Coordinates of C-alpha atoms (C1' of nucleotides) in Angstrom, one line a residue:
Chain A
M1 CA 50.4 -13.5 40.1
E2 CA 50.6 -9.9 38.9
E3 CA 47.5 -7.7 38.9
F4 CA 45.9 -7.0 35.7
L5 CA 45.8 -3.4 35.2
E6 CA 43.0 -2.1 32.7
T7 CA 43.7 0.6 30.8
D8 CA 40.8 0.8 28.2
P9 CA 38.8 3.9 29.3
L10 CA 35.3 2.3 28.6
L11 CA 36.3 -0.8 30.7
V12 CA 37.9 1.1 33.5
R13 CA 34.7 3.3 33.9
K14 CA 32.4 0.3 33.9
K15 CA 34.4 -1.2 36.5
K16 CA 34.2 1.8 38.6
L17 CA 30.6 2.0 38.0
L18 CA 30.1 -1.8 39.3
D19 CA 32.3 -0.9 42.2
L20 CA 30.2 2.0 43.3
I21 CA 27.0 -0.1 43.1
K22 CA 28.5 -2.7 45.2
S23 CA 29.5 -0.1 47.7
G24 CA 25.9 0.9 47.9
E25 CA 26.2 4.2 46.1
E26 CA 23.8 5.4 43.4
P27 CA 25.7 6.3 40.4
F28 CA 22.7 7.9 38.7
K29 CA 20.8 10.4 41.1
K30 CA 17.5 12.1 40.6
R31 CA 18.0 15.5 41.8
F32 CA 20.3 18.0 42.8
A33 CA 19.3 21.5 44.3
R34 CA 21.6 24.1 42.6
T35 CA 21.8 27.6 44.3
H36 CA 23.5 29.2 41.0
I37 CA 24.1 28.7 37.6
I38 CA 27.7 29.2 36.9
E39 CA 27.2 32.1 34.8
S40 CA 25.3 33.8 37.7
L41 CA 28.1 33.0 40.0
R42 CA 30.5 34.7 37.7
E43 CA 28.3 37.7 37.6
K44 CA 28.0 37.9 41.3
F45 CA 31.6 37.2 42.3
G46 CA 33.5 37.9 39.2
G47 CA 34.8 41.2 40.5
I48 CA 36.3 40.2 43.6
A49 CA 40.1 40.7 44.3
S50 CA 42.6 37.5 43.6
G51 CA 43.0 35.7 46.9
T52 CA 39.7 36.5 48.5
E53 CA 37.8 34.1 50.3
T54 CA 34.0 34.9 50.2
G55 CA 32.6 32.7 52.8
E56 CA 29.8 32.0 50.6
I57 CA 28.8 28.4 50.2
V58 CA 27.1 27.7 46.8
R59 CA 25.8 24.6 45.1
I60 CA 26.5 23.9 41.5
A61 CA 26.4 21.1 39.1
G62 CA 27.7 20.1 35.8
R63 CA 30.0 18.1 33.9
L64 CA 33.6 17.7 34.8
M65 CA 35.8 18.8 31.6
T66 CA 39.5 18.6 33.0
F67 CA 41.4 17.5 35.9
R68 CA 44.8 19.1 37.2
Y69 CA 46.0 16.9 40.0
H70 CA 48.9 18.1 42.3
G71 CA 49.3 15.2 44.7
K72 CA 47.3 16.3 47.7
A73 CA 45.5 19.3 45.9
T74 CA 43.6 19.1 42.7
F75 CA 42.0 21.5 40.3
A76 CA 39.3 20.6 38.0
D77 CA 37.1 22.4 35.5
I78 CA 33.2 22.0 35.5
R79 CA 30.6 23.1 32.9
D80 CA 27.0 23.6 33.1
G81 CA 24.6 24.9 30.5
S82 CA 25.8 28.4 31.0
E83 CA 29.4 28.7 31.6
R84 CA 32.7 26.8 33.1
I85 CA 34.4 27.3 36.4
Q86 CA 37.4 26.0 38.1
L87 CA 37.0 23.5 41.1
F88 CA 39.7 23.3 43.8
T89 CA 40.0 20.7 46.4
S90 CA 42.6 19.1 48.6
R91 CA 43.2 16.4 51.3
D92 CA 42.8 18.9 53.9
V93 CA 39.5 20.1 52.5
L94 CA 37.8 17.0 52.0
G95 CA 39.7 14.4 54.1
E96 CA 41.8 11.6 52.9
K97 CA 39.1 9.1 51.9
L98 CA 36.7 11.5 50.2
Y99 CA 39.6 13.3 48.3
K100 CA 40.8 10.0 47.0
K101 CA 37.3 9.2 45.8
F102 CA 37.1 12.8 44.2
C103 CA 40.2 12.1 42.1
D104 CA 38.6 8.8 41.1
L105 CA 36.0 10.8 39.4
D106 CA 36.3 10.9 35.4
I107 CA 36.1 13.5 32.8
G108 CA 32.8 13.7 31.7
D109 CA 31.1 12.8 35.0
I110 CA 28.0 14.7 36.0
V111 CA 28.6 16.1 39.7
G112 CA 27.1 18.1 42.1
I113 CA 29.4 20.5 44.1
E114 CA 28.9 22.1 47.3
G115 CA 31.6 24.8 48.7
E116 CA 32.8 28.1 49.1
V117 CA 33.5 30.6 46.2
F118 CA 37.1 32.1 46.2
K119 CA 39.5 33.7 43.8
T120 CA 42.9 32.1 43.5
R121 CA 46.2 34.0 43.8
R122 CA 46.4 33.9 40.1
G123 CA 42.9 35.6 39.8
E124 CA 40.8 32.4 38.8
L125 CA 37.3 32.4 40.1
S126 CA 36.9 28.9 41.8
V127 CA 34.6 26.8 44.0
K128 CA 36.2 24.8 46.8
V129 CA 34.7 21.4 46.8
Q130 CA 33.7 20.9 50.5
K131 CA 31.0 18.2 49.5
Y132 CA 30.3 16.6 46.3
E133 CA 28.0 14.3 44.8
L134 CA 28.2 12.0 41.6
L135 CA 24.8 12.6 39.9
A136 CA 25.5 10.6 36.7
K137 CA 28.6 8.5 35.6
A138 CA 30.0 9.0 32.3
L139 CA 30.9 5.7 30.7
R140 CA 32.5 6.9 27.6
P141 CA 35.6 9.3 27.4
L142 CA 35.2 12.7 25.8
P143 CA 37.2 13.9 22.9
E144 CA 40.4 15.5 23.0
K145 CA 40.3 18.7 25.2
W146 CA 41.8 21.3 22.8
H147 CA 41.0 20.0 19.4
G148 CA 37.5 18.9 20.3
L149 CA 35.4 16.8 18.0
R150 CA 36.5 17.5 14.3
D151 CA 35.2 14.3 12.3
I152 CA 32.1 15.9 10.6
E153 CA 30.2 12.7 10.5
T154 CA 30.7 11.9 14.1
R155 CA 29.7 15.4 14.9
Y156 CA 26.4 15.1 13.2
R157 CA 25.6 11.5 14.3
Q158 CA 26.6 12.2 18.0
R159 CA 25.5 16.0 18.0
Y160 CA 25.5 15.6 22.1
V161 CA 29.2 15.0 21.9
D162 CA 29.6 18.0 19.5
L163 CA 27.8 20.2 21.9
I164 CA 29.6 18.9 24.8
V165 CA 33.1 19.7 23.5
N166 CA 32.6 22.4 20.8
E167 CA 31.7 25.6 22.1
Q168 CA 30.9 27.4 18.8
V169 CA 28.5 24.7 17.8
R170 CA 26.5 25.4 20.9
E171 CA 26.7 29.1 20.0
I172 CA 25.0 28.4 16.7
F173 CA 21.8 26.8 18.2
I174 CA 21.5 29.4 20.6
I175 CA 21.5 32.2 17.8
R176 CA 19.0 29.9 16.1
S177 CA 16.7 29.9 19.0
K178 CA 17.2 33.6 19.5
V179 CA 16.1 34.2 15.7
I180 CA 13.1 32.2 16.0
K181 CA 11.9 34.2 19.1
L182 CA 12.7 37.2 17.6
L183 CA 10.7 36.5 14.6
R184 CA 7.7 35.4 16.7
E185 CA 8.0 38.6 18.8
F186 CA 8.1 40.7 15.8
L187 CA 4.9 39.5 14.5
D188 CA 3.0 39.1 17.6
K189 CA 3.7 42.6 18.2
K190 CA 2.2 43.3 14.7
G191 CA -1.0 41.6 15.8
F192 CA -0.5 38.4 14.0
I193 CA -1.7 35.1 15.4
E194 CA 0.3 32.0 15.4
V195 CA -1.5 28.9 14.2
E196 CA -0.8 25.2 13.4
T197 CA -2.0 23.7 10.2
P198 CA -1.8 20.0 9.0
M199 CA 1.5 18.5 8.3
L200 CA -0.3 15.4 6.9
Q201 CA -2.0 16.5 4.0
P202 CA -4.4 14.6 1.6
V203 CA -3.4 16.8 -1.3
P204 CA 0.1 18.3 -1.1
G205 CA 0.2 22.1 -2.0
G206 CA 1.8 25.6 -1.5
A207 CA 5.0 24.8 -3.1
T208 CA 6.6 23.2 -6.4
A209 CA 8.2 20.2 -4.8
R210 CA 8.1 16.5 -4.6
P211 CA 6.3 15.3 -1.2
F212 CA 6.9 12.3 1.0
I213 CA 3.9 10.0 1.1
T214 CA 3.0 8.1 3.8
H215 CA 0.1 5.9 4.8
H216 CA -2.8 6.1 7.6
N217 CA -3.8 2.8 8.6
A218 CA -7.2 3.1 10.0
L219 CA -8.2 5.3 7.1
D220 CA -6.4 3.1 4.6
M221 CA -5.2 6.3 2.7
D222 CA -2.2 7.8 1.7
L223 CA -1.3 11.2 3.1
Y224 CA 1.6 13.6 2.1
M225 CA 3.9 15.2 4.5
R226 CA 3.4 18.9 3.6
V227 CA 5.9 20.7 1.3
A228 CA 4.4 23.9 2.7
P229 CA 1.5 25.4 4.8
E230 CA 0.6 27.9 2.3
L231 CA -2.9 26.9 1.1
Y232 CA -4.2 26.1 4.6
L233 CA -2.8 29.5 6.0
K234 CA -4.8 31.3 3.1
R235 CA -8.0 29.3 4.1
L236 CA -7.6 30.8 7.5
V237 CA -7.6 34.3 6.0
V238 CA -10.6 33.4 4.0
G239 CA -12.0 32.4 7.6
G240 CA -11.3 35.8 8.9
F241 CA -8.0 35.5 10.5
E242 CA -6.5 38.6 8.7
K243 CA -3.1 38.1 10.0
V244 CA -1.7 34.7 10.6
Y245 CA 1.7 33.1 10.8
E246 CA 3.1 29.6 11.2
L247 CA 6.8 28.7 12.1
N248 CA 7.4 25.1 11.7
R249 CA 8.8 22.1 9.7
N250 CA 8.3 21.6 5.7
F251 CA 9.3 18.1 4.3
R252 CA 10.5 17.6 0.7
N253 CA 11.4 14.6 -0.9
E254 CA 14.3 15.9 -2.9
G255 CA 18.1 16.1 -3.0
I256 CA 20.4 16.8 -0.2
S257 CA 23.1 19.5 -0.3
V258 CA 24.8 22.2 1.5
R259 CA 21.4 24.3 1.0
H260 CA 18.9 21.5 1.1
N261 CA 17.8 19.4 4.1
P262 CA 14.8 17.0 3.7
E263 CA 13.0 18.6 6.7
F264 CA 13.7 22.2 7.0
T265 CA 12.0 25.0 9.1
M266 CA 9.8 27.7 7.3
L267 CA 8.1 30.8 8.6
E268 CA 5.0 31.9 6.6
F269 CA 2.8 34.8 7.2
Y270 CA -0.1 36.3 5.8
Q271 CA -1.9 39.7 5.9
A272 CA -5.1 40.6 4.5
Y273 CA -5.8 43.7 2.5
V274 CA -2.1 44.1 1.5
D275 CA -0.2 43.3 -1.7
Y276 CA 3.6 42.5 -2.4
N277 CA 4.9 46.2 -2.3
D278 CA 3.6 46.1 1.3
M279 CA 5.2 42.7 2.0
M280 CA 8.3 44.1 0.7
D281 CA 8.5 46.7 3.6
L282 CA 7.4 44.3 6.2
V283 CA 10.0 41.6 5.3
E284 CA 12.5 44.5 5.3
D285 CA 11.4 45.3 8.8
L286 CA 11.2 41.9 10.0
L287 CA 14.5 40.8 8.8
N288 CA 16.1 44.1 10.0
Y289 CA 14.7 43.5 13.4
V290 CA 16.2 40.0 13.5
V291 CA 19.6 41.0 12.3
I292 CA 20.0 44.1 14.4
N293 CA 19.2 42.1 17.5
V294 CA 21.3 39.0 16.9
K295 CA 24.3 40.8 15.2
G296 CA 24.1 44.2 16.8
T297 CA 24.7 45.4 13.4
L298 CA 23.0 45.4 9.7
I299 CA 26.2 45.0 8.1
F300 CA 28.2 41.7 8.3
E301 CA 30.0 39.3 6.3
Y302 CA 28.9 36.0 5.1
Q303 CA 31.5 33.4 3.3
G304 CA 33.6 36.4 1.9
M305 CA 30.5 38.7 0.8
E306 CA 29.4 41.8 2.5
L307 CA 25.8 41.7 3.4
N308 CA 24.0 45.1 4.2
F309 CA 20.6 45.0 5.6
E310 CA 20.1 48.7 6.0
K311 CA 16.8 50.0 4.4
P312 CA 16.1 50.3 1.7
W313 CA 17.3 47.1 0.1
E314 CA 17.9 47.0 -3.7
R315 CA 14.9 46.1 -5.5
L316 CA 15.2 44.6 -9.1
T317 CA 13.1 43.0 -11.4
M318 CA 14.0 39.5 -12.3
L319 CA 15.1 40.8 -15.8
E320 CA 17.1 43.8 -14.3
A321 CA 18.6 41.3 -11.9
I322 CA 19.8 39.1 -14.6
K323 CA 21.3 42.1 -16.5
E324 CA 23.1 43.4 -13.4
Y325 CA 24.3 40.3 -11.9
G326 CA 24.5 37.9 -14.7
N327 CA 25.5 40.3 -17.3
L328 CA 22.9 39.0 -19.8
E329 CA 19.7 40.7 -21.7
V330 CA 16.9 38.7 -21.8
S331 CA 13.2 39.7 -22.4
F332 CA 9.8 38.3 -22.8
D333 CA 10.1 39.5 -26.5
M334 CA 12.6 37.0 -27.4
E335 CA 11.6 33.8 -29.1
V336 CA 11.5 30.8 -27.1
D337 CA 14.5 29.2 -29.1
E338 CA 16.6 32.0 -28.5
L339 CA 15.9 31.9 -24.7
R340 CA 16.6 28.2 -24.6
K341 CA 20.0 28.8 -26.3
I342 CA 20.9 31.3 -23.6
A343 CA 19.9 28.9 -20.9
E344 CA 21.6 26.1 -22.3
S345 CA 24.8 28.0 -22.8
S346 CA 24.3 29.4 -19.0
G347 CA 24.5 25.7 -18.1
V348 CA 20.6 25.2 -17.4
D349 CA 19.4 21.7 -18.0
V350 CA 16.7 22.6 -20.3
K351 CA 13.7 20.3 -20.5
P352 CA 11.2 20.4 -23.4
Y353 CA 8.2 21.7 -21.6
Y354 CA 9.9 24.8 -20.3
G355 CA 8.3 28.0 -21.6
K356 CA 9.8 31.4 -21.7
G357 CA 9.1 32.1 -17.9
K358 CA 10.7 29.1 -16.6
L359 CA 13.8 29.6 -18.9
I360 CA 14.1 33.1 -17.6
T361 CA 13.9 32.0 -14.0
E362 CA 16.5 29.2 -14.7
I363 CA 18.8 31.7 -16.4
F364 CA 18.3 34.1 -13.2
E365 CA 19.1 31.3 -10.8
K366 CA 22.1 30.1 -12.8
T367 CA 23.9 33.4 -13.7
A368 CA 22.6 35.9 -11.1
E369 CA 21.4 34.5 -7.9
T370 CA 24.6 33.2 -6.2
K371 CA 26.5 36.4 -6.9
I372 CA 23.9 38.4 -5.1
A373 CA 25.4 39.6 -1.5
G374 CA 22.2 41.6 -1.1
P375 CA 19.9 41.5 0.5
V376 CA 18.1 42.4 -2.8
I377 CA 14.4 41.9 -3.4
V378 CA 13.9 40.3 -7.0
Y379 CA 10.6 40.9 -8.1
D380 CA 8.1 40.0 -10.8
Y381 CA 8.5 36.3 -11.3
P382 CA 7.0 34.6 -14.4
E383 CA 3.5 33.4 -14.0
E384 CA 4.9 29.9 -15.5
V385 CA 6.9 29.4 -12.2
S386 CA 4.5 31.0 -9.6
P387 CA 1.1 29.4 -9.8
L388 CA -0.2 30.6 -6.7
A389 CA 0.6 34.6 -7.1
K390 CA -1.5 37.1 -8.7
K391 CA -0.7 38.0 -12.2
K392 CA 0.5 41.6 -13.0
K393 CA -2.4 43.6 -14.7
D394 CA -0.3 45.1 -17.4
A395 CA 1.8 42.1 -18.0
P396 CA -0.1 38.9 -17.2
Y397 CA 2.9 36.8 -18.0
L398 CA 4.4 38.0 -15.0
T399 CA 3.2 37.7 -11.1
E400 CA 3.4 40.0 -8.4
H401 CA 5.9 37.9 -6.7
F402 CA 9.4 38.6 -5.1
E403 CA 12.3 36.8 -3.5
V404 CA 14.6 37.9 -0.8
I405 CA 18.2 37.0 -2.0
A406 CA 21.0 37.4 0.3
G407 CA 24.5 35.8 0.5
G408 CA 23.6 34.0 -2.8
L409 CA 20.8 32.1 -1.2
E410 CA 16.9 32.3 -1.6
I411 CA 15.8 33.5 1.8
G412 CA 12.1 33.6 1.1
P413 CA 9.3 34.2 -1.4
S414 CA 6.4 36.5 -1.1
F415 CA 3.5 37.5 -3.3
S416 CA 0.3 39.2 -3.7
E417 CA -1.8 36.1 -3.2
L418 CA -3.9 34.9 -6.1
N419 CA -7.7 35.4 -4.8
D420 CA -9.5 34.8 -7.9
P421 CA -10.8 31.2 -7.8
V422 CA -11.4 30.9 -11.6
D423 CA -7.6 32.0 -12.4
Q424 CA -6.6 29.7 -9.6
A425 CA -8.4 26.8 -11.0
E426 CA -6.8 27.5 -14.4
R427 CA -3.3 27.5 -12.8
F428 CA -4.1 24.3 -11.0
K429 CA -5.0 22.7 -14.3
E430 CA -1.7 24.0 -15.9
Q431 CA 0.1 22.4 -13.0
V432 CA -1.7 18.9 -13.2
N433 CA -0.7 19.0 -17.0
L434 CA 2.8 19.3 -16.0
L435 CA 2.3 16.4 -13.5
K436 CA 0.9 14.2 -16.1
R437 CA 4.1 15.2 -18.3
G438 CA 6.4 13.8 -15.6
E439 CA 7.1 17.0 -13.8
E440 CA 7.0 15.4 -10.2
E441 CA 7.5 18.6 -8.5
A442 CA 4.4 20.1 -10.1
Q443 CA 1.4 21.0 -7.8
H444 CA -1.8 19.3 -7.3
Y445 CA -5.4 20.3 -7.9
D446 CA -6.8 21.1 -4.6
Y447 CA -10.5 21.3 -5.0
D448 CA -11.3 22.3 -1.5
Y449 CA -8.9 25.2 -1.8
I450 CA -10.7 26.5 -4.8
R451 CA -14.0 26.1 -2.7
A452 CA -12.4 28.1 -0.2
L453 CA -11.3 30.9 -2.8
E454 CA -15.0 30.7 -4.0
Y455 CA -16.1 32.2 -0.7
G456 CA -13.9 34.9 -1.1
L457 CA -10.1 35.4 -0.1
P458 CA -9.6 39.2 0.7
P459 CA -6.6 40.8 -1.1
T460 CA -3.8 39.2 0.8
G461 CA 0.0 39.6 1.0
G462 CA 1.8 36.4 1.9
A463 CA 5.7 35.8 2.7
G464 CA 7.9 32.9 3.6
I465 CA 11.2 33.0 5.4
G466 CA 13.8 30.1 5.3
I467 CA 14.7 29.7 8.8
D468 CA 17.8 27.5 8.4
R469 CA 19.1 29.4 5.5
L470 CA 18.5 32.8 7.6
V471 CA 20.5 31.2 10.4
M472 CA 23.3 30.0 8.0
L473 CA 23.6 33.9 7.1
L474 CA 23.6 34.9 10.6
T475 CA 26.3 32.4 11.8
N476 CA 28.3 32.5 8.7
M477 CA 27.9 28.8 7.9
H478 CA 28.2 27.4 4.5
S479 CA 26.3 24.4 5.0
I480 CA 22.8 23.9 6.2
R481 CA 23.7 20.9 8.3
E482 CA 25.6 23.2 10.7
V483 CA 22.5 24.8 11.5
I484 CA 20.3 21.8 11.9
L485 CA 20.7 19.7 15.1
F486 CA 20.3 16.5 13.8
P487 CA 20.7 16.8 10.0
H488 CA 19.8 13.8 7.9
L489 CA 22.4 11.0 7.3
R490 CA 22.1 7.5 6.2
P491 CA 21.9 5.0 8.9
E492 CA 25.2 3.8 10.4
S493 CA 26.1 0.4 9.2
R494 CA 26.8 -0.9 12.7
V495 CA 26.8 0.7 16.0
D496 CA 29.3 -0.4 18.7
E497 CA 27.8 -2.8 21.1
D498 CA 28.9 -3.9 24.6
Chain B
rG1 C1' 22.6 9.7 -9.6
rG2 C1' 28.1 11.5 -11.9
rG3 C1' 33.1 13.2 -10.7
rC4 C1' 37.0 14.4 -7.0
rC5 C1' 38.5 13.5 -2.2
rG6 C1' 38.4 10.9 2.7
rU7 C1' 38.2 6.5 6.4
rU8 C1' 44.8 4.6 10.7
rA9 C1' 44.5 4.1 19.0
rG10 C1' 38.9 6.8 22.6
rC11 C1' 40.0 12.0 20.4
rU12 C1' 43.2 14.9 17.1
rC13 C1' 46.7 13.8 13.4
rA14 C1' 51.8 11.4 11.2
rG15 C1' 53.0 7.2 8.2
rC16 C1' 58.0 8.3 1.5
rU17 C1' 58.8 5.2 -4.3
rG18 C1' 55.0 -2.0 -1.0
rG19 C1' 59.1 -4.7 4.0
rU20 C1' 53.1 -6.2 8.7
rA21 C1' 52.4 1.0 12.7
rG22 C1' 53.9 6.3 15.4
rA23 C1' 53.1 11.1 18.1
rG24 C1' 50.2 14.5 21.4
rC25 C1' 45.8 14.4 24.4
rA26 C1' 42.7 10.7 26.8
rU27 C1' 43.6 6.2 30.0
rC28 C1' 46.5 3.0 33.6
rG29 C1' 50.9 3.0 37.6
rG30 C1' 54.3 6.3 40.5
rA31 C1' 55.8 11.7 42.2
rC32 C1' 54.0 16.4 43.4
rU33 C1' 49.2 21.4 48.2
rU34 C1' 47.6 27.2 43.7
rU35 C1' 47.4 24.9 38.6
rU36 C1' 44.7 26.3 34.2
rA37 C1' 47.3 22.8 27.2
rA38 C1' 50.0 21.8 35.0
rU39 C1' 54.7 19.4 35.2
rC40 C1' 58.0 14.7 35.7
rC41 C1' 58.9 9.3 35.4
rG42 C1' 56.8 4.7 33.6
rA43 C1' 52.9 1.5 31.2
rG44 C1' 48.9 -0.6 28.1
rG45 C1' 46.3 0.4 23.8
rG46 C1' 45.4 -0.7 16.6
rU47 C1' 41.2 -6.8 12.2
rC48 C1' 45.0 0.8 9.3
rG49 C1' 36.2 1.4 7.0
rC50 C1' 34.5 -3.8 5.0
rA51 C1' 35.4 -7.8 1.2
rG52 C1' 38.2 -9.6 -2.7
rG53 C1' 42.6 -9.3 -6.0
rU54 C1' 48.0 -8.7 -7.3
rU55 C1' 52.7 -9.8 -4.5
rC56 C1' 57.5 -13.7 -1.3
rG57 C1' 55.2 -9.6 1.6
rA58 C1' 49.9 -4.5 1.2
rC59 C1' 48.1 0.8 5.9
rU60 C1' 50.6 1.6 1.1
rC61 C1' 49.0 -0.9 -5.7
rC62 C1' 43.9 -2.6 -8.2
rU63 C1' 38.6 -3.7 -8.0
rG64 C1' 33.8 -3.8 -5.4
rC65 C1' 31.0 -2.2 -1.4
rA66 C1' 29.8 1.0 3.0
rC67 C1' 29.8 5.7 5.3
rG68 C1' 31.1 10.8 5.1
rG69 C1' 33.1 15.5 2.4
rC70 C1' 33.2 19.0 -1.7
rU71 C1' 31.1 19.5 -6.3
rC72 C1' 27.8 18.9 -10.5
rA73 C1' 23.0 17.2 -11.3
rC74 C1' 18.3 17.6 -8.8
rC75 C1' 15.8 21.3 -6.0
rA76 C1' 11.5 27.8 -4.7

RNA sequence: GGGCCGUUAGCUCAGCUGGUAGAGCAUCGGACUUUUAAUCCGAGGGUCGCAGGUUCGACUCCUGCACGGCUCACCA
């Protein structure tokens, strides 16, 4: 009878695994002592001349990415978290038996290598495999070596595969990590302290958004996943922490889009005794610090737009921004009906309870926002849409609230925080009325927050930065999912088994 | 939620106006001691997203469903 030759990669590998176990080998080891990561190997030996043997024995580990067999000699590529490097070995180096076993390894296997560093005649820095260990057997084959993994759904569902084979993807998340580090670094240097406030909140607050509701069994009560940390951070300013920040996740039970993920990362920071003008300067400095350290320049392209972070940024009131970028003249002197008409003809889905402020904000978002390459500071948001910001003294229908717009995206809000408990209570009441009228995004009345304000919140400036959107700008990504490691997807109908 | 588009081998993709599937990489067998998209010879591999329908015959046409993408709506 002819021997059955299995060619299905998964089955072939499972058989290899069983054979290894049968022969007494451990295919999943617990440690391997490395002398170098590949990057440091390249730094140290990259300069040597072609054809040089260094005599230096090193130990590296990583995933096998390709094989190039040449009969009694073989080349392979191995990659660790830092870099890739070529491996070389031959029957003469390993001996017949071990060489054959080495050739039996698969693409994707995690191995530890010991051997001499040398450079081939063609100038490729390499490690000669004199000893090796299989550290973890890969049972599944990797995607194709030069197209990588393209299928977007698989890339998001199996991000681990995406990261193995698509270098640019790994780059995005390295940049993301840098951005977060730089933000912390900047604020720490300025004397801010980082705090953690509840993500499970009895009253959701701090943003106009629908919350996720969850339940605490032992207390038998509903809790809300936070939509923002804002109200807790301001309680801390009441408590005497004059410079605080929090950098973590918010959750909003709303639509998913290229700009929205149900959980997203936000930086919020608050400083006592300053107003939104000071915050404009601080936000400029903060983002400059991040951009220059990530990009090496303050001017760069995002999705066909040229962004320029050089100071000072353009600063426009919302009405000016509508005029400049939306080519529309609107003002608070207009009648509501007139504003409603303009909003409708701009494509706004006008709801009956919208007042002048909401209408103008909608017109701004519809006609101007997406056209702003920026960054531009758009300031003086209507009181109607900003229930936590201080009113302008000479124009109480406006608030001292600005927003950084860049690449057509809202990067973050900032305002002179409302510290008058009487006014704040009034605003909460307005919000509760909206809630009752079916505006599910409206804010809830937070009695304890009012009580905190009654103890005295110093004049305070606050700001937020949407981290995901900032990373989108810096990595030139159109979709927020490209900058979130595991973006939200519907569950798979069925996962492959056995 | 609406509209448009997509789903074919492990991966990347072809597949015309309907005649029951192809390539490259990967895998398997063979040759090969300096390659790097190694090369050369040979082989296996598909419920063509799922379920119905039309038809002598469906990857192809129709309907529904699932998942995904874009977009609108929604959304600090």
